[in-house]
Amino acid sequence: MCGIIGYVGNNNCVPYIIDGLKKLEYRGYDSAGLAVLQNGNLVTVRAVGKVAELEKATLIANPKGTTGIGHTRWATHGKPSEENSHPHTDCTGDIVVVHNGIIENYLTLRAKLEARGHRFKSETDTEVIAHLIEENLLHVRASHDQDRLLKAVQKTNKEISGAYAYGVMWARTPGLLIGVKKQSPMVVGVGKDENFLASDVPAFLKHTNKVLFLEEGDVAVLHVDGVTVLDKDGKEKKVKPVKISWDQKTAEKGGYAHFMLKEIYDQPQAIEDTLRTARTDFGKILGLDTDGLRQLRNIHIIACGTAYHAGLVGKYYIEQLAGIPVSVDLASEYKYRTVPQLPNTLAIAISQSGETADTIGAVKKAKELGFRTLAICNVLGSSLTRTCDSTFFTHCGPEISVASTKAFTSQITSMYALAAFLGQANGNLSQTAFEKLYKELLALSKDMGEAVKLEYEVRHLTRKIYKADRFIFLGRNVNFPIALEGALKLKEVSYRSAEGFAAGEIKHGPISIIDKGTPVIVLMPHDALFEKMLSACQECRARGAFVVAVTTKAGAKMAADVADQVFIVPQTNELLQPVLDVVPLQFLAYWIAKRLGCDIDQPRNLAKSVTVE
């Protein structure tokens, strides 16, 4: 969740660090800080709250230097405070460390270090790293200080356990920055006479689009004129820079009030870009020939949050189009439940960031059980993509808002393409049926372009309902997961109570919480279950609910007879309809949150990438 940005170059590093931290604000944080090597001394500035507070404090302190590191902290050990903010130092104040993740054995290490005379100034697990490096510098030998620091870091890595990424500076090694990665995101930006260390690409994308993706256990040594990468055994390795196609504008708001709104409007292009790579042989992606695909007998989908809802939609797709049984698990549950070790099983992990700790842990369990693994992910070089056997990339560009929108619809699109290709390969779909389905899929981007035109109507409606305390979302069949997603989106950004239900279940309990004025949003495209959804609307309206129907043109007239408001989305086939139906729900969440004055892009208590369990 935390953010790291480090700079080594010929310019004053402070503007680079402040700007990089602002680009990482989407990750969620409660404090921020930076350290700069100035005239042989480390100058540290920290502040509780937003990066803007750190920026003010930095203007007062006015540190200047060509090597520095910054951090945004999400509290895991110790309350949000200036003392617990990063960077953290050793006893001498000559070593500074910033860190993402959790050091699981920090209490044991802290006790040992305190017994040796080390004095801690914070409640964090991170400070242990700084003191360990200080201690290890006393026991390693090297011909010069830069190599000595590297050896101390490598020794420290063998003593700490957990999932972490950290950066370190030493006052005695100007022009040197060291980064370490283990199960937490860390990348290196390669520039001209300057290099960057960061937890995510947007932190330095303004300055370079050449990125080194670090592997598990890698140590990166950054100088002005180059970067050396060592593997977990200390051996130098060649890492080829990856050129990121995103430009800086893609990672900015583009004139919209919030990233969330921009990313809702990004969806037609995101789907089109994702489909460019979907026009391929999924057998090659999975590393399976036609016989291998035909032998698949079980599919496990594992994900968290919004990605989990995409997985639920994918279950409908795969079972109908490919005829393969599918189970969908929350990754945090899959890791700890008993999973039968059935042969010919494919585990599909869905994640926007590819850094979600629970999802990565669940994939590792699936691999231990002998299952083939596939990632559906948006981030090239992420931990999940390197853990799985193969990857299908959703090409959404950076998704900055914590509340996922374009990644969600691209994930659903990917699941549909996968299901269709599996069905074609195993004979569940004829070639004619496959071509028809795929033709409809290729038209989806155009339909999404029409769906986003609903913003004005949704915005107008929210004036009537935004003050409600409770919201209900109803759907059936493939739209049931969309009801869950609509409720989650509203909870995330507006902090209002919202629940999603299968419409057929409301008589089994949920109808008791519907009373006069309760907004009930009903997903009811004109399909085989349309008449049953009409009945659900009538039941809710009879109890005083304010019913909002999301339907297609063919169902609009009948829906208007049982609803207070009707939104008409474009019509596509029944399976693809949820991709369009979710759009008014995204706008609904956005505009209710905006009218309530909420922090839309960075909701309280939430972070974009949950990189700790």
XYZ file of C-alpha atoms in Angstrom, residues 7-590:
584
model
C 16.334 9.474 -7.148
C 20.033 9.444 -8.068
C 21.179 12.003 -10.622
C 22.794 15.354 -11.238
C 19.818 17.518 -10.255
C 18.261 18.508 -6.939
C 16.277 15.418 -6.016
C 13.595 17.110 -3.893
C 11.217 18.151 -6.739
C 11.513 14.657 -8.233
C 10.638 13.026 -4.913
C 7.696 15.301 -4.103
C 6.275 14.882 -7.595
C 6.785 11.110 -7.441
C 5.003 10.874 -4.095
C 2.056 12.797 -5.538
C 1.871 10.286 -8.380
C 1.728 7.498 -5.767
C -1.028 9.022 -3.633
C -3.567 6.660 -5.188
C -1.983 3.776 -3.246
C -3.414 5.055 0.035
C -1.385 6.472 2.921
C -1.548 8.399 6.201
C 1.852 10.148 6.319
C 4.798 10.983 4.101
C 8.497 11.751 4.348
C 11.760 12.120 2.488
C 15.494 12.043 3.113
C 18.139 13.914 1.124
C 21.918 13.566 1.226
C 23.135 17.135 1.637
C 26.833 17.963 2.060
C 27.605 14.578 3.584
C 24.640 14.610 5.980
C 21.198 13.062 5.715
C 18.382 15.594 6.071
C 15.025 13.992 6.864
C 11.618 15.691 6.639
C 8.372 13.940 7.643
C 4.733 14.926 8.025
C 1.405 13.342 8.965
C -1.333 13.674 6.362
C -1.159 14.320 2.646
C 1.942 14.897 0.545
C 0.955 18.569 0.498
C 1.849 18.731 4.203
C 5.247 17.207 3.501
C 5.747 19.688 0.687
C 5.117 22.593 3.063
C 7.543 21.179 5.614
C 10.146 20.634 2.904
C 9.900 24.244 1.748
C 10.743 25.314 5.302
C 13.609 22.841 5.770
C 14.827 23.453 2.195
C 17.040 20.346 1.794
C 19.075 20.094 -1.408
C 21.021 17.193 -2.827
C 21.313 14.898 -5.811
C 20.467 11.661 -3.981
C 17.246 11.163 -2.051
C 14.354 8.927 -1.224
C 10.710 9.453 -0.281
C 7.798 7.454 1.057
C 4.063 7.502 1.668
C 3.103 5.286 4.623
C 0.042 3.158 5.282
C 0.122 2.251 8.971
C 0.549 -1.443 9.796
C 2.810 -1.254 12.872
C 2.324 1.833 15.000
C -0.267 4.591 14.737
C -0.065 7.317 12.076
C 2.379 9.876 13.508
C 5.474 11.805 12.526
C 7.620 9.450 14.645
C 6.279 6.434 12.764
C 6.534 8.072 9.343
C 9.289 6.988 6.987
C 12.206 7.343 6.351
C 13.595 5.669 9.463
C 17.174 5.936 10.665
C 19.693 3.911 12.634
C 21.283 5.051 15.908
C 23.845 7.224 14.119
C 21.346 8.926 11.825
C 23.608 8.090 8.881
C 21.434 5.279 7.468
C 17.873 5.838 6.240
C 15.384 3.232 5.107
C 11.949 3.368 3.493
C 9.952 0.167 3.331
C 6.746 -1.398 2.030
C 5.304 -4.621 3.417
C 5.751 -6.354 6.754
C 8.813 -7.699 8.563
C 7.256 -10.692 10.284
C 10.096 -11.366 12.741
C 10.667 -7.735 13.694
C 9.833 -8.214 17.383
C 12.489 -10.898 17.775
C 15.029 -8.837 15.864
C 14.184 -5.690 17.788
C 14.727 -7.442 21.128
C 18.139 -8.713 19.986
C 19.160 -5.289 18.702
C 18.017 -3.545 21.880
C 20.073 -6.039 23.893
C 23.079 -4.915 21.858
C 22.454 -1.279 22.732
C 20.352 -0.077 19.812
C 17.721 2.502 20.682
C 14.494 2.645 18.699
C 12.552 5.843 18.073
C 9.358 4.438 16.500
C 6.811 1.633 16.830
C 7.392 0.406 13.283
C 8.791 -2.839 11.966
C 10.692 -0.824 9.349
C 13.149 0.689 11.820
C 14.532 -2.794 12.459
C 15.992 -2.783 8.935
C 17.969 0.412 9.542
C 19.431 -0.891 12.801
C 20.251 -4.289 11.278
C 22.166 -2.621 8.468
C 23.988 -0.496 11.051
C 24.880 -3.622 12.998
C 25.945 -5.552 9.914
C 28.198 -2.734 8.700
C 30.321 -3.498 11.745
C 30.880 -7.101 10.666
C 31.332 -7.019 6.878
C 34.574 -6.289 5.113
C 35.019 -4.565 1.776
C 37.554 -2.462 -0.103
C 35.277 0.579 -0.226
C 32.139 1.873 1.493
C 29.765 1.257 -1.425
C 30.574 -2.443 -1.505
C 30.445 -2.534 2.274
C 26.899 -1.151 2.307
C 25.835 -3.654 -0.339
C 27.200 -6.554 1.717
C 25.479 -5.249 4.852
C 22.168 -5.080 2.959
C 22.605 -8.604 1.634
C 23.355 -9.886 5.131
C 20.280 -8.060 6.445
C 18.083 -9.692 3.796
C 19.042 -13.109 5.153
C 17.960 -12.143 8.664
C 14.565 -10.579 7.998
C 11.485 -12.512 6.967
C 8.178 -11.442 5.455
C 6.981 -9.668 2.328
C 8.849 -6.444 1.772
C 10.503 -3.961 -0.555
C 12.824 -1.302 0.749
C 15.272 1.396 -0.250
C 18.349 2.442 1.715
C 20.852 5.320 1.707
C 24.061 5.827 3.717
C 25.620 9.213 4.369
C 29.067 7.795 3.577
C 28.073 6.686 0.055
C 26.908 9.765 -1.899
C 25.420 9.021 -5.287
C 24.311 5.532 -4.254
C 20.824 4.163 -3.664
C 20.066 0.496 -2.996
C 16.678 -1.172 -3.460
C 15.504 -4.627 -2.387
C 12.442 -6.590 -3.497
C 10.776 -9.584 -1.886
C 7.052 -10.179 -2.494
C 6.284 -6.440 -2.606
C 6.386 -4.234 -5.688
C 9.637 -2.462 -6.635
C 10.751 -1.205 -10.042
C 13.676 0.808 -11.389
C 13.378 3.662 -13.871
C 16.369 4.068 -16.176
C 16.969 7.636 -17.319
C 19.751 9.682 -18.871
C 22.258 10.578 -16.159
C 19.578 9.829 -13.573
C 17.902 6.702 -12.263
C 14.837 6.043 -10.144
C 13.677 3.497 -7.581
C 9.923 3.209 -7.020
C 7.051 1.006 -5.965
C 5.155 1.798 -9.167
C 5.872 3.190 -12.626
C 3.787 6.429 -12.449
C 6.208 7.762 -9.816
C 8.846 8.442 -12.476
C 6.991 8.060 -15.801
C 7.243 11.811 -16.348
C 11.027 11.405 -16.651
C 11.549 7.981 -18.214
C 9.520 5.118 -19.666
C 12.339 2.571 -19.475
C 11.678 0.202 -16.586
C 13.554 -2.660 -14.966
C 11.184 -5.074 -13.241
C 12.905 -6.703 -10.279
C 12.468 -10.389 -9.499
C 12.026 -11.932 -6.062
C 15.129 -11.407 -3.926
C 16.770 -8.958 -6.330
C 18.936 -6.117 -5.078
C 19.243 -3.031 -7.319
C 22.254 -0.744 -6.962
C 21.604 2.684 -8.473
C 24.258 5.228 -9.473
C 24.013 8.329 -11.643
C 25.494 6.515 -14.618
C 23.858 3.126 -14.322
C 22.045 0.374 -12.464
C 23.362 -3.004 -11.370
C 20.936 -5.789 -10.442
C 22.018 -8.715 -8.265
C 19.976 -11.842 -7.669
C 19.214 -13.301 -4.224
C 22.551 -15.131 -4.286
C 24.491 -11.927 -4.961
C 25.268 -12.698 -8.584
C 25.011 -9.891 -11.119
C 22.251 -10.442 -13.661
C 21.279 -8.831 -16.920
C 17.837 -7.253 -16.844
C 16.547 -5.792 -20.077
C 14.584 -2.535 -19.700
C 10.928 -2.722 -20.687
C 9.602 0.289 -22.563
C 6.279 1.327 -21.055
C 3.824 2.584 -23.664
C 1.831 4.713 -21.203
C 2.571 8.415 -21.427
C 2.278 10.757 -18.469
C -1.094 12.103 -19.595
C -2.520 8.610 -19.392
C -1.691 8.590 -15.712
C -3.224 11.990 -15.071
C -6.801 13.183 -14.894
C -7.000 14.548 -18.441
C -9.295 17.411 -17.472
C -11.755 15.351 -15.429
C -12.527 16.295 -11.834
C -11.393 12.901 -10.555
C -9.470 9.898 -11.806
C -12.528 7.722 -11.171
C -14.628 9.756 -13.599
C -11.866 9.762 -16.201
C -11.448 6.013 -15.882
C -15.174 5.381 -16.357
C -14.868 7.272 -19.641
C -11.688 5.349 -20.485
C -13.643 2.091 -20.682
C -14.458 2.001 -24.413
C -10.777 2.416 -25.264
C -9.650 0.039 -22.516
C -11.945 -2.695 -23.841
C -10.784 -2.103 -27.404
C -7.118 -2.255 -26.355
C -7.713 -5.419 -24.330
C -9.471 -7.082 -27.241
C -6.480 -6.462 -29.471
C -4.585 -9.026 -27.419
C -7.650 -11.231 -27.013
C -7.515 -11.929 -30.749
C -5.083 -14.737 -30.166
C -4.850 -18.403 -29.411
C -5.440 -18.873 -25.685
C -3.930 -22.309 -25.983
C -0.578 -20.674 -26.702
C -1.031 -18.295 -23.747
C -1.796 -21.235 -21.458
C 0.956 -23.365 -22.932
C -1.547 -26.065 -23.862
C -2.314 -27.648 -27.205
C -5.857 -28.531 -28.249
C -5.703 -31.867 -26.427
C -4.475 -30.110 -23.295
C -7.375 -27.661 -23.420
C -9.841 -30.503 -23.927
C -8.478 -32.267 -20.864
C -9.291 -29.357 -18.521
C -11.882 -30.624 -16.063
C -11.986 -27.940 -13.378
C -11.334 -24.232 -13.165
C -10.728 -22.303 -9.939
C -11.029 -18.516 -10.083
C -9.343 -16.647 -7.239
C -9.455 -12.903 -6.637
C -10.287 -10.135 -4.155
C -12.781 -7.268 -4.108
C -13.865 -6.008 -7.503
C -11.737 -8.634 -9.277
C -13.676 -11.300 -7.362
C -16.903 -9.967 -8.880
C -15.305 -10.201 -12.325
C -14.506 -13.809 -11.467
C -18.130 -14.490 -10.552
C -19.185 -13.212 -13.976
C -16.478 -15.389 -15.505
C -18.000 -18.470 -13.872
C -21.217 -17.947 -15.849
C -19.200 -17.461 -19.030
C -16.987 -20.520 -18.732
C -19.697 -22.923 -17.589
C -22.062 -21.844 -20.381
C -19.595 -21.442 -23.246
C -17.001 -24.087 -22.355
C -19.000 -26.488 -20.184
C -16.259 -26.698 -17.545
C -17.197 -26.597 -13.836
C -15.924 -23.439 -12.132
C -15.490 -22.490 -8.492
C -14.869 -18.863 -7.497
C -13.049 -18.118 -4.253
C -11.995 -15.055 -2.382
C -8.215 -15.406 -2.421
C -8.006 -14.911 1.343
C -10.321 -17.907 1.820
C -8.767 -20.113 -0.850
C -5.389 -19.900 0.860
C -6.684 -21.469 4.045
C -9.428 -23.873 3.009
C -8.976 -27.486 1.973
C -8.815 -27.606 -1.824
C -9.179 -31.061 -3.427
C -6.113 -31.933 -5.493
C -7.997 -32.771 -8.680
C -6.107 -33.392 -11.927
C -6.506 -31.200 -15.038
C -7.330 -28.099 -12.998
C -6.637 -24.542 -14.110
C -6.421 -21.776 -11.485
C -7.168 -18.282 -12.803
C -6.042 -15.344 -10.665
C -7.557 -11.940 -11.423
C -5.886 -8.737 -10.228
C -5.540 -5.220 -11.595
C -2.206 -4.509 -9.923
C -0.755 -7.999 -9.783
C 0.563 -7.169 -6.325
C -2.377 -8.232 -4.132
C -0.802 -10.322 -1.385
C -3.778 -12.639 -0.812
C -4.110 -13.422 -4.523
C -0.399 -14.151 -4.903
C -0.531 -16.418 -1.849
C -3.532 -18.288 -3.258
C -1.742 -18.813 -6.570
C 1.265 -20.258 -4.776
C -1.055 -22.732 -3.064
C -2.610 -23.663 -6.417
C 0.837 -24.290 -7.859
C 1.762 -26.477 -4.879
C -1.346 -28.540 -5.645
C -0.065 -29.045 -9.178
C -2.596 -26.810 -10.922
C -1.735 -24.826 -14.027
C -2.049 -21.098 -13.290
C -3.161 -18.143 -15.407
C -3.063 -14.480 -14.387
C -5.486 -11.923 -15.743
C -3.666 -8.739 -14.875
C -3.148 -5.134 -15.955
C 0.460 -4.577 -14.872
C 3.348 -5.865 -16.941
C 6.089 -7.402 -14.821
C 4.025 -7.508 -11.620
C 4.562 -10.184 -8.974
C 1.432 -12.126 -9.959
C 2.437 -12.351 -13.602
C 5.824 -13.707 -12.621
C 4.288 -16.237 -10.235
C 1.724 -17.667 -12.671
C 2.563 -20.039 -15.518
C 1.048 -17.651 -18.039
C -0.656 -14.271 -18.248
C -3.363 -12.578 -20.232
C -2.862 -8.815 -19.962
C -5.733 -6.360 -19.800
C -4.460 -3.231 -21.527
C -6.158 -0.538 -19.466
C -3.196 1.718 -18.806
C -2.709 2.954 -15.232
C -5.832 2.838 -13.076
C -5.229 5.501 -10.451
C -8.521 5.744 -8.563
C -8.767 3.265 -5.714
C -12.272 2.322 -6.891
C -11.746 0.084 -9.913
C -13.843 0.716 -13.021
C -12.053 0.212 -16.326
C -9.997 -2.680 -14.958
C -13.232 -4.424 -13.912
C -14.909 -4.240 -17.316
C -11.677 -5.257 -19.052
C -11.392 -8.253 -16.716
C -14.928 -9.320 -17.611
C -14.132 -8.883 -21.304
C -11.034 -11.047 -20.870
C -13.026 -13.770 -19.100
C -15.548 -13.814 -21.948
C -12.794 -14.162 -24.564
C -11.169 -16.947 -22.542
C -14.481 -18.796 -22.143
C -15.205 -18.551 -25.864
C -11.761 -19.848 -26.832
C -12.010 -22.722 -24.338
C -15.443 -23.607 -25.702
C -14.135 -23.593 -29.242
C -11.119 -25.726 -28.306
C -13.044 -28.395 -26.406
C -15.906 -28.600 -28.886
C -18.580 -27.113 -26.646
C -19.008 -24.328 -29.227
C -19.246 -24.850 -32.955
C -17.062 -22.676 -35.166
C -20.156 -20.796 -36.304
C -21.272 -20.123 -32.719
C -17.761 -19.041 -31.755
C -17.521 -16.580 -34.639
C -20.927 -15.089 -33.772
C -19.969 -14.641 -30.114
C -16.648 -13.118 -31.003
C -18.230 -10.707 -33.458
C -20.492 -9.488 -30.658
C -17.480 -9.149 -28.396
C -15.676 -6.957 -30.917
C -18.705 -4.632 -31.021
C -18.615 -4.157 -27.254
C -16.319 -1.131 -27.309
C -18.767 0.787 -29.493
C -21.651 -0.137 -27.180
C -19.609 1.010 -24.182
C -19.128 4.345 -25.937
C -22.919 4.715 -25.887
C -23.263 3.549 -22.291
C -20.980 6.263 -20.888
C -23.346 8.881 -22.310
C -25.649 8.069 -19.373
C -23.685 10.252 -16.979
C -25.987 13.277 -17.228
C -29.116 11.223 -16.458
C -27.464 9.481 -13.503
C -26.080 12.741 -12.152
C -29.563 14.281 -12.274
C -31.090 11.299 -10.445
C -28.575 11.405 -7.599
C -30.006 14.747 -6.438
C -33.071 12.824 -5.300
C -31.409 9.901 -3.514
C -27.888 10.813 -2.384
C -28.908 11.451 1.230
C -30.373 7.968 1.688
C -28.781 5.891 4.437
C -29.153 2.546 2.695
C -29.067 1.337 -0.922
C -30.087 -2.035 -2.358
C -28.868 -3.518 -5.674
C -30.658 -6.454 -7.308
C -29.684 -8.701 -10.216
C -30.141 -12.238 -11.452
C -27.984 -14.745 -13.265
C -24.968 -13.046 -14.843
C -26.125 -9.670 -13.489
C -26.079 -10.841 -9.869
C -22.301 -10.173 -9.586
C -22.957 -6.720 -11.058
C -25.388 -6.019 -8.214
C -22.608 -6.971 -5.792
C -20.173 -4.729 -7.646
C -22.611 -1.796 -7.697
C -23.001 -2.057 -3.925
C -19.253 -2.344 -3.379
C -18.520 0.665 -5.573
C -21.009 2.815 -3.687
C -19.639 1.690 -0.299
C -16.059 2.341 -1.357
C -16.446 5.951 -2.432
C -19.502 7.292 -0.564
C -19.231 5.350 2.751
C -22.973 4.637 2.495
C -24.445 1.288 3.471
C -25.166 -0.721 0.326
C -25.916 -4.376 -0.331
C -26.263 -6.473 -3.448
C -28.610 -9.436 -3.666
C -29.812 -12.018 -6.139
C -33.299 -10.733 -6.880
C -34.885 -14.115 -6.256
C -33.573 -13.994 -2.693
C -35.257 -10.810 -1.498
C -38.279 -12.734 -0.182
C -35.898 -14.815 1.924
C -34.912 -11.985 4.245
C -33.545 -8.866 2.511
C -36.980 -7.417 1.803
C -37.290 -6.659 5.519
C -34.804 -3.773 5.199
C -36.711 -2.111 2.344
C -38.982 0.677 3.485
C -40.261 4.050 2.313
C -37.703 5.896 0.207
C -35.063 3.145 0.135
C -33.305 3.359 -3.261
C -33.394 -0.063 -4.955
C -31.364 -0.338 -8.156
C -32.582 -3.230 -10.302
C -30.553 -4.691 -13.165
C -33.158 -5.960 -15.628
C -32.120 -6.193 -19.274
C -34.796 -7.536 -21.591
C -33.771 -11.187 -21.359
C -35.254 -14.525 -20.257
C -35.553 -13.320 -16.647
C -37.035 -9.908 -17.421
C -40.546 -10.733 -16.190
C -39.185 -12.044 -12.898
C -37.307 -8.769 -12.451
C -40.541 -6.876 -13.095
C -42.045 -8.787 -10.192
C -39.083 -7.893 -7.980
C -39.600 -4.208 -8.819
C -43.263 -4.437 -7.880
C -42.469 -6.126 -4.576
C -39.980 -3.387 -3.657
C -42.210 -0.548 -4.798
C -45.126 -1.933 -2.797
C -43.011 -1.356 0.317
C -42.260 2.248 -0.573
C -38.894 1.786 -2.255
C -37.577 4.263 -4.801
C -36.939 1.864 -7.702
C -34.306 2.562 -10.351
C -34.351 0.177 -13.320
C -31.338 -0.427 -15.550
C -32.664 -2.021 -18.711
C -32.433 -2.120 -22.500
C -34.632 -0.401 -25.069
C -36.887 -3.423 -25.497
C -37.716 -3.446 -21.781
C -37.905 0.290 -21.128
C -41.664 0.747 -21.484
C -42.610 -2.108 -19.144
C -39.880 -1.120 -16.687
C -41.255 2.412 -16.553
C -44.545 1.017 -15.205
C -42.828 -0.437 -12.119
C -39.903 1.945 -11.558
C -39.448 5.568 -10.547
C -36.485 6.015 -12.876
C -35.291 4.043 -15.906
C -31.814 4.034 -17.431
C -31.511 2.509 -20.899
C -28.207 0.828 -21.771
C -27.337 -0.577 -25.209
C -28.452 -4.128 -25.953
C -25.893 -6.869 -26.549
C -26.045 -10.612 -25.964
C -27.140 -11.792 -22.513
C -23.674 -12.779 -21.373
C -22.010 -9.514 -22.373
C -24.811 -7.327 -21.028
C -23.239 -6.957 -17.535
C -20.267 -5.074 -19.014
C -22.683 -2.332 -20.058
C -25.082 -2.610 -17.115
C -22.359 -1.722 -14.621
C -21.702 1.705 -16.170
C -24.690 3.565 -14.652
C -23.810 1.981 -11.295
C -20.294 3.404 -11.562
C -21.690 6.860 -12.308
C -24.184 6.456 -9.465
C -21.414 5.766 -6.956
C -19.318 8.641 -8.275
